[in-house]
Amino acid sequence: MRKQKTIEFDLSSYDLQIMPHSHDLEACVLGLLIDFPDFINVALRFLNIDGMFHGEQNRIIWLRMVKSQSESKQFSESTLIHHFELINDKDLIFYIRSLRTAGERPDMFKNYCLKLNEFWIQRSLLQYGYYVNVNALRVDIDALDLLGEASD
């Protein structure tokens, strides 16, 4: 069995570049999930549990939805709001209420999930590329070897 390596990405100088994402698309997916909670099964087929949503509020709400699903609890706008009321997060409560208007076309939900996945892949490749470029210059190692190391 291969030993798992953890690679730390130092993206401090990379923070100036805007990573590929669409806040509107993320809000649309979450809005449709609030309107149609049964779509969570479709979403889980196409979206990773962590790292998929670029926006911090979207990521927190998505993780709460996934946790509810894993506990076999049906989530809804009211259960999400209740959860965030318990931890006194008024910003997220307001944001959840605004998401109901974000979900537009339920028939396009699968395509929205695939597009979110595409943005996640682009962000991952940019992070790997940045890691490879910086470290190849720093330690004079072949870039392909570093990319293989980072993807292990």
JSON list of C-alpha atoms in Angstrom, two decimals:
[
{"chain": "A", "resi": 1, "resn": "MET", "atom": "CA", "xyz": [0.00, 0.00, 0.00]},
{"chain": "A", "resi": 2, "resn": "ARG", "atom": "CA", "xyz": [1.28, 3.45, -0.94]},
{"chain": "A", "resi": 3, "resn": "LYS", "atom": "CA", "xyz": [1.86, 6.01, 1.74]},
{"chain": "A", "resi": 4, "resn": "GLN", "atom": "CA", "xyz": [-0.43, 9.01, 1.41]},
{"chain": "A", "resi": 5, "resn": "LYS", "atom": "CA", "xyz": [1.38, 12.34, 1.08]},
{"chain": "A", "resi": 6, "resn": "THR", "atom": "CA", "xyz": [-0.04, 15.67, 2.06]},
{"chain": "A", "resi": 7, "resn": "ILE", "atom": "CA", "xyz": [1.08, 18.60, -0.02]},
{"chain": "A", "resi": 8, "resn": "GLU", "atom": "CA", "xyz": [0.58, 22.11, 1.27]},
{"chain": "A", "resi": 9, "resn": "PHE", "atom": "CA", "xyz": [-0.22, 24.75, -1.32]},
{"chain": "A", "resi": 10, "resn": "ASP", "atom": "CA", "xyz": [1.21, 28.15, -0.53]},
{"chain": "A", "resi": 11, "resn": "LEU", "atom": "CA", "xyz": [-0.97, 30.35, -2.68]},
{"chain": "A", "resi": 12, "resn": "SER", "atom": "CA", "xyz": [-0.26, 33.59, -0.83]},
{"chain": "A", "resi": 13, "resn": "SER", "atom": "CA", "xyz": [1.27, 35.27, -3.87]},
{"chain": "A", "resi": 14, "resn": "TYR", "atom": "CA", "xyz": [-1.37, 33.67, -6.06]},
{"chain": "A", "resi": 15, "resn": "ASP", "atom": "CA", "xyz": [-4.29, 35.25, -4.21]},
{"chain": "A", "resi": 16, "resn": "LEU", "atom": "CA", "xyz": [-4.35, 38.22, -6.56]},
{"chain": "A", "resi": 17, "resn": "GLN", "atom": "CA", "xyz": [-5.70, 36.07, -9.39]},
{"chain": "A", "resi": 18, "resn": "ILE", "atom": "CA", "xyz": [-9.44, 35.43, -9.34]},
{"chain": "A", "resi": 19, "resn": "MET", "atom": "CA", "xyz": [-10.05, 31.70, -9.45]},
{"chain": "A", "resi": 20, "resn": "PRO", "atom": "CA", "xyz": [-12.63, 30.40, -11.96]},
{"chain": "A", "resi": 21, "resn": "HIS", "atom": "CA", "xyz": [-16.09, 30.41, -10.42]},
{"chain": "A", "resi": 22, "resn": "SER", "atom": "CA", "xyz": [-19.61, 31.70, -10.86]},
{"chain": "A", "resi": 23, "resn": "HIS", "atom": "CA", "xyz": [-21.36, 33.00, -7.77]},
{"chain": "A", "resi": 24, "resn": "ASP", "atom": "CA", "xyz": [-24.67, 33.10, -9.68]},
{"chain": "A", "resi": 25, "resn": "LEU", "atom": "CA", "xyz": [-24.33, 29.46, -10.70]},
{"chain": "A", "resi": 26, "resn": "GLU", "atom": "CA", "xyz": [-23.51, 28.39, -7.15]},
{"chain": "A", "resi": 27, "resn": "ALA", "atom": "CA", "xyz": [-26.54, 30.32, -5.84]},
{"chain": "A", "resi": 28, "resn": "CYS", "atom": "CA", "xyz": [-28.73, 28.80, -8.57]},
{"chain": "A", "resi": 29, "resn": "VAL", "atom": "CA", "xyz": [-27.73, 25.24, -7.61]},
{"chain": "A", "resi": 30, "resn": "LEU", "atom": "CA", "xyz": [-28.36, 25.91, -3.92]},
{"chain": "A", "resi": 31, "resn": "GLY", "atom": "CA", "xyz": [-31.64, 27.68, -4.66]},
{"chain": "A", "resi": 32, "resn": "LEU", "atom": "CA", "xyz": [-32.86, 24.71, -6.67]},
{"chain": "A", "resi": 33, "resn": "LEU", "atom": "CA", "xyz": [-31.80, 22.36, -3.88]},
{"chain": "A", "resi": 34, "resn": "ILE", "atom": "CA", "xyz": [-33.85, 24.40, -1.42]},
{"chain": "A", "resi": 35, "resn": "ASP", "atom": "CA", "xyz": [-36.88, 24.31, -3.74]},
{"chain": "A", "resi": 36, "resn": "PHE", "atom": "CA", "xyz": [-36.39, 20.64, -4.71]},
{"chain": "A", "resi": 37, "resn": "PRO", "atom": "CA", "xyz": [-34.59, 18.81, -1.86]},
{"chain": "A", "resi": 38, "resn": "ASP", "atom": "CA", "xyz": [-34.79, 15.51, -3.76]},
{"chain": "A", "resi": 39, "resn": "PHE", "atom": "CA", "xyz": [-32.24, 16.94, -6.23]},
{"chain": "A", "resi": 40, "resn": "ILE", "atom": "CA", "xyz": [-29.55, 16.34, -3.58]},
{"chain": "A", "resi": 41, "resn": "ASN", "atom": "CA", "xyz": [-29.06, 12.81, -4.92]},
{"chain": "A", "resi": 42, "resn": "VAL", "atom": "CA", "xyz": [-28.35, 14.17, -8.40]},
{"chain": "A", "resi": 43, "resn": "ALA", "atom": "CA", "xyz": [-26.03, 16.81, -6.95]},
{"chain": "A", "resi": 44, "resn": "LEU", "atom": "CA", "xyz": [-24.06, 14.23, -4.97]},
{"chain": "A", "resi": 45, "resn": "ARG", "atom": "CA", "xyz": [-23.49, 12.22, -8.16]},
{"chain": "A", "resi": 46, "resn": "PHE", "atom": "CA", "xyz": [-21.77, 15.17, -9.83]},
{"chain": "A", "resi": 47, "resn": "LEU", "atom": "CA", "xyz": [-20.36, 17.37, -7.05]},
{"chain": "A", "resi": 48, "resn": "ASN", "atom": "CA", "xyz": [-17.64, 16.72, -4.50]},
{"chain": "A", "resi": 49, "resn": "ILE", "atom": "CA", "xyz": [-18.62, 17.18, -0.92]},
{"chain": "A", "resi": 50, "resn": "ASP", "atom": "CA", "xyz": [-15.87, 19.69, -0.12]},
{"chain": "A", "resi": 51, "resn": "GLY", "atom": "CA", "xyz": [-14.13, 22.22, -2.31]},
{"chain": "A", "resi": 52, "resn": "MET", "atom": "CA", "xyz": [-16.86, 22.44, -4.92]},
{"chain": "A", "resi": 53, "resn": "PHE", "atom": "CA", "xyz": [-18.26, 25.83, -3.96]},
{"chain": "A", "resi": 54, "resn": "HIS", "atom": "CA", "xyz": [-15.92, 28.81, -4.20]},
{"chain": "A", "resi": 55, "resn": "GLY", "atom": "CA", "xyz": [-18.06, 31.21, -2.16]},
{"chain": "A", "resi": 56, "resn": "GLU", "atom": "CA", "xyz": [-17.70, 30.74, 1.59]},
{"chain": "A", "resi": 57, "resn": "GLN", "atom": "CA", "xyz": [-21.42, 31.13, 2.35]},
{"chain": "A", "resi": 58, "resn": "ASN", "atom": "CA", "xyz": [-22.31, 28.73, -0.46]},
{"chain": "A", "resi": 59, "resn": "ARG", "atom": "CA", "xyz": [-19.78, 26.20, 0.81]},
{"chain": "A", "resi": 60, "resn": "ILE", "atom": "CA", "xyz": [-21.18, 26.32, 4.37]},
{"chain": "A", "resi": 61, "resn": "ILE", "atom": "CA", "xyz": [-24.78, 25.88, 3.17]},
{"chain": "A", "resi": 62, "resn": "TRP", "atom": "CA", "xyz": [-23.78, 23.03, 0.82]},
{"chain": "A", "resi": 63, "resn": "LEU", "atom": "CA", "xyz": [-21.97, 21.20, 3.62]},
{"chain": "A", "resi": 64, "resn": "ARG", "atom": "CA", "xyz": [-25.03, 21.61, 5.87]},
{"chain": "A", "resi": 65, "resn": "MET", "atom": "CA", "xyz": [-27.26, 20.15, 3.14]},
{"chain": "A", "resi": 66, "resn": "VAL", "atom": "CA", "xyz": [-24.90, 17.20, 2.66]},
{"chain": "A", "resi": 67, "resn": "LYS", "atom": "CA", "xyz": [-24.74, 16.58, 6.40]},
{"chain": "A", "resi": 68, "resn": "SER", "atom": "CA", "xyz": [-28.54, 16.56, 6.63]},
{"chain": "A", "resi": 69, "resn": "GLN", "atom": "CA", "xyz": [-28.68, 14.09, 3.75]},
{"chain": "A", "resi": 70, "resn": "SER", "atom": "CA", "xyz": [-26.07, 11.80, 5.34]},
{"chain": "A", "resi": 71, "resn": "GLU", "atom": "CA", "xyz": [-28.10, 11.80, 8.57]},
{"chain": "A", "resi": 72, "resn": "SER", "atom": "CA", "xyz": [-31.20, 10.86, 6.53]},
{"chain": "A", "resi": 73, "resn": "LYS", "atom": "CA", "xyz": [-32.88, 14.13, 7.48]},
{"chain": "A", "resi": 74, "resn": "GLN", "atom": "CA", "xyz": [-34.84, 16.06, 4.90]},
{"chain": "A", "resi": 75, "resn": "PHE", "atom": "CA", "xyz": [-33.60, 19.64, 4.64]},
{"chain": "A", "resi": 76, "resn": "SER", "atom": "CA", "xyz": [-35.68, 22.62, 3.62]},
{"chain": "A", "resi": 77, "resn": "GLU", "atom": "CA", "xyz": [-35.38, 26.37, 3.80]},
{"chain": "A", "resi": 78, "resn": "SER", "atom": "CA", "xyz": [-36.90, 26.33, 7.31]},
{"chain": "A", "resi": 79, "resn": "THR", "atom": "CA", "xyz": [-34.59, 23.60, 8.65]},
{"chain": "A", "resi": 80, "resn": "LEU", "atom": "CA", "xyz": [-31.53, 25.37, 7.24]},
{"chain": "A", "resi": 81, "resn": "ILE", "atom": "CA", "xyz": [-32.64, 28.68, 8.74]},
{"chain": "A", "resi": 82, "resn": "HIS", "atom": "CA", "xyz": [-33.34, 26.98, 12.08]},
{"chain": "A", "resi": 83, "resn": "HIS", "atom": "CA", "xyz": [-29.83, 25.46, 12.09]},
{"chain": "A", "resi": 84, "resn": "PHE", "atom": "CA", "xyz": [-28.17, 28.82, 11.47]},
{"chain": "A", "resi": 85, "resn": "GLU", "atom": "CA", "xyz": [-30.45, 30.54, 14.01]},
{"chain": "A", "resi": 86, "resn": "LEU", "atom": "CA", "xyz": [-29.09, 28.14, 16.64]},
{"chain": "A", "resi": 87, "resn": "ILE", "atom": "CA", "xyz": [-25.56, 29.32, 15.92]},
{"chain": "A", "resi": 88, "resn": "ASN", "atom": "CA", "xyz": [-26.76, 32.92, 15.52]},
{"chain": "A", "resi": 89, "resn": "ASP", "atom": "CA", "xyz": [-25.48, 33.44, 11.97]},
{"chain": "A", "resi": 90, "resn": "LYS", "atom": "CA", "xyz": [-27.80, 36.17, 10.73]},
{"chain": "A", "resi": 91, "resn": "ASP", "atom": "CA", "xyz": [-25.87, 36.73, 7.49]},
{"chain": "A", "resi": 92, "resn": "LEU", "atom": "CA", "xyz": [-26.40, 33.13, 6.40]},
{"chain": "A", "resi": 93, "resn": "ILE", "atom": "CA", "xyz": [-30.07, 33.25, 7.38]},
{"chain": "A", "resi": 94, "resn": "PHE", "atom": "CA", "xyz": [-30.60, 36.29, 5.16]},
{"chain": "A", "resi": 95, "resn": "TYR", "atom": "CA", "xyz": [-28.57, 34.67, 2.37]},
{"chain": "A", "resi": 96, "resn": "ILE", "atom": "CA", "xyz": [-30.62, 31.44, 2.51]},
{"chain": "A", "resi": 97, "resn": "ARG", "atom": "CA", "xyz": [-33.82, 33.46, 2.15]},
{"chain": "A", "resi": 98, "resn": "SER", "atom": "CA", "xyz": [-32.37, 35.16, -0.92]},
{"chain": "A", "resi": 99, "resn": "LEU", "atom": "CA", "xyz": [-31.46, 31.81, -2.52]},
{"chain": "A", "resi": 100, "resn": "ARG", "atom": "CA", "xyz": [-35.09, 30.86, -3.16]},
{"chain": "A", "resi": 101, "resn": "THR", "atom": "CA", "xyz": [-35.18, 33.38, -5.99]},
{"chain": "A", "resi": 102, "resn": "ALA", "atom": "CA", "xyz": [-31.87, 32.13, -7.44]},
{"chain": "A", "resi": 103, "resn": "GLY", "atom": "CA", "xyz": [-33.09, 28.72, -8.64]},
{"chain": "A", "resi": 104, "resn": "GLU", "atom": "CA", "xyz": [-34.40, 29.25, -12.13]},
{"chain": "A", "resi": 105, "resn": "ARG", "atom": "CA", "xyz": [-34.77, 26.16, -14.30]},
{"chain": "A", "resi": 106, "resn": "PRO", "atom": "CA", "xyz": [-35.10, 22.79, -12.59]},
{"chain": "A", "resi": 107, "resn": "ASP", "atom": "CA", "xyz": [-34.73, 20.99, -15.94]},
{"chain": "A", "resi": 108, "resn": "MET", "atom": "CA", "xyz": [-31.17, 22.36, -16.19]},
{"chain": "A", "resi": 109, "resn": "PHE", "atom": "CA", "xyz": [-30.03, 21.25, -12.72]},
{"chain": "A", "resi": 110, "resn": "LYS", "atom": "CA", "xyz": [-27.76, 18.47, -13.97]},
{"chain": "A", "resi": 111, "resn": "ASN", "atom": "CA", "xyz": [-26.08, 20.89, -16.40]},
{"chain": "A", "resi": 112, "resn": "TYR", "atom": "CA", "xyz": [-25.59, 23.43, -13.60]},
{"chain": "A", "resi": 113, "resn": "CYS", "atom": "CA", "xyz": [-23.88, 20.75, -11.50]},
{"chain": "A", "resi": 114, "resn": "LEU", "atom": "CA", "xyz": [-21.63, 19.79, -14.41]},
{"chain": "A", "resi": 115, "resn": "LYS", "atom": "CA", "xyz": [-20.66, 23.43, -14.93]},
{"chain": "A", "resi": 116, "resn": "LEU", "atom": "CA", "xyz": [-19.82, 23.78, -11.22]},
{"chain": "A", "resi": 117, "resn": "ASN", "atom": "CA", "xyz": [-17.66, 20.68, -11.58]},
{"chain": "A", "resi": 118, "resn": "GLU", "atom": "CA", "xyz": [-15.89, 22.28, -14.54]},
{"chain": "A", "resi": 119, "resn": "PHE", "atom": "CA", "xyz": [-15.05, 25.38, -12.46]},
{"chain": "A", "resi": 120, "resn": "TRP", "atom": "CA", "xyz": [-13.73, 23.14, -9.66]},
{"chain": "A", "resi": 121, "resn": "ILE", "atom": "CA", "xyz": [-11.50, 21.27, -12.12]},
{"chain": "A", "resi": 122, "resn": "GLN", "atom": "CA", "xyz": [-10.16, 24.56, -13.50]},
{"chain": "A", "resi": 123, "resn": "ARG", "atom": "CA", "xyz": [-9.37, 25.81, -9.97]},
{"chain": "A", "resi": 124, "resn": "SER", "atom": "CA", "xyz": [-7.64, 22.53, -9.12]},
{"chain": "A", "resi": 125, "resn": "LEU", "atom": "CA", "xyz": [-5.53, 22.60, -12.28]},
{"chain": "A", "resi": 126, "resn": "LEU", "atom": "CA", "xyz": [-4.51, 26.20, -11.63]},
{"chain": "A", "resi": 127, "resn": "GLN", "atom": "CA", "xyz": [-3.48, 25.31, -8.08]},
{"chain": "A", "resi": 128, "resn": "TYR", "atom": "CA", "xyz": [-1.49, 22.27, -9.28]},
{"chain": "A", "resi": 129, "resn": "GLY", "atom": "CA", "xyz": [0.11, 24.31, -12.03]},
{"chain": "A", "resi": 130, "resn": "TYR", "atom": "CA", "xyz": [1.08, 27.06, -9.63]},
{"chain": "A", "resi": 131, "resn": "TYR", "atom": "CA", "xyz": [2.53, 24.51, -7.19]},
{"chain": "A", "resi": 132, "resn": "VAL", "atom": "CA", "xyz": [4.50, 22.84, -9.97]},
{"chain": "A", "resi": 133, "resn": "ASN", "atom": "CA", "xyz": [5.84, 26.09, -11.43]},
{"chain": "A", "resi": 134, "resn": "VAL", "atom": "CA", "xyz": [6.93, 27.55, -8.10]},
{"chain": "A", "resi": 135, "resn": "ASN", "atom": "CA", "xyz": [8.58, 24.38, -6.85]},
{"chain": "A", "resi": 136, "resn": "ALA", "atom": "CA", "xyz": [10.21, 23.48, -10.16]},
{"chain": "A", "resi": 137, "resn": "LEU", "atom": "CA", "xyz": [11.95, 26.85, -10.10]},
{"chain": "A", "resi": 138, "resn": "ARG", "atom": "CA", "xyz": [12.81, 26.66, -6.43]},
{"chain": "A", "resi": 139, "resn": "VAL", "atom": "CA", "xyz": [14.33, 23.18, -6.27]},
{"chain": "A", "resi": 140, "resn": "ASP", "atom": "CA", "xyz": [15.19, 22.53, -9.93]},
{"chain": "A", "resi": 141, "resn": "ILE", "atom": "CA", "xyz": [12.93, 19.46, -10.21]},
{"chain": "A", "resi": 142, "resn": "ASP", "atom": "CA", "xyz": [11.22, 18.33, -13.37]},
{"chain": "A", "resi": 143, "resn": "ALA", "atom": "CA", "xyz": [7.72, 19.84, -13.55]},
{"chain": "A", "resi": 144, "resn": "LEU", "atom": "CA", "xyz": [6.10, 16.55, -14.62]},
{"chain": "A", "resi": 145, "resn": "ASP", "atom": "CA", "xyz": [7.53, 14.80, -11.56]},
{"chain": "A", "resi": 146, "resn": "LEU", "atom": "CA", "xyz": [6.06, 17.50, -9.33]},
{"chain": "A", "resi": 147, "resn": "LEU", "atom": "CA", "xyz": [2.68, 17.29, -11.03]},
{"chain": "A", "resi": 148, "resn": "GLY", "atom": "CA", "xyz": [2.64, 13.53, -10.48]},
{"chain": "A", "resi": 149, "resn": "GLU", "atom": "CA", "xyz": [3.62, 14.05, -6.84]},
{"chain": "A", "resi": 150, "resn": "ALA", "atom": "CA", "xyz": [0.88, 16.64, -6.33]},
{"chain": "A", "resi": 151, "resn": "SER", "atom": "CA", "xyz": [-1.81, 14.45, -7.90]},
{"chain": "A", "resi": 152, "resn": "ASP", "atom": "CA", "xyz": [-0.95, 11.34, -5.80]}
]
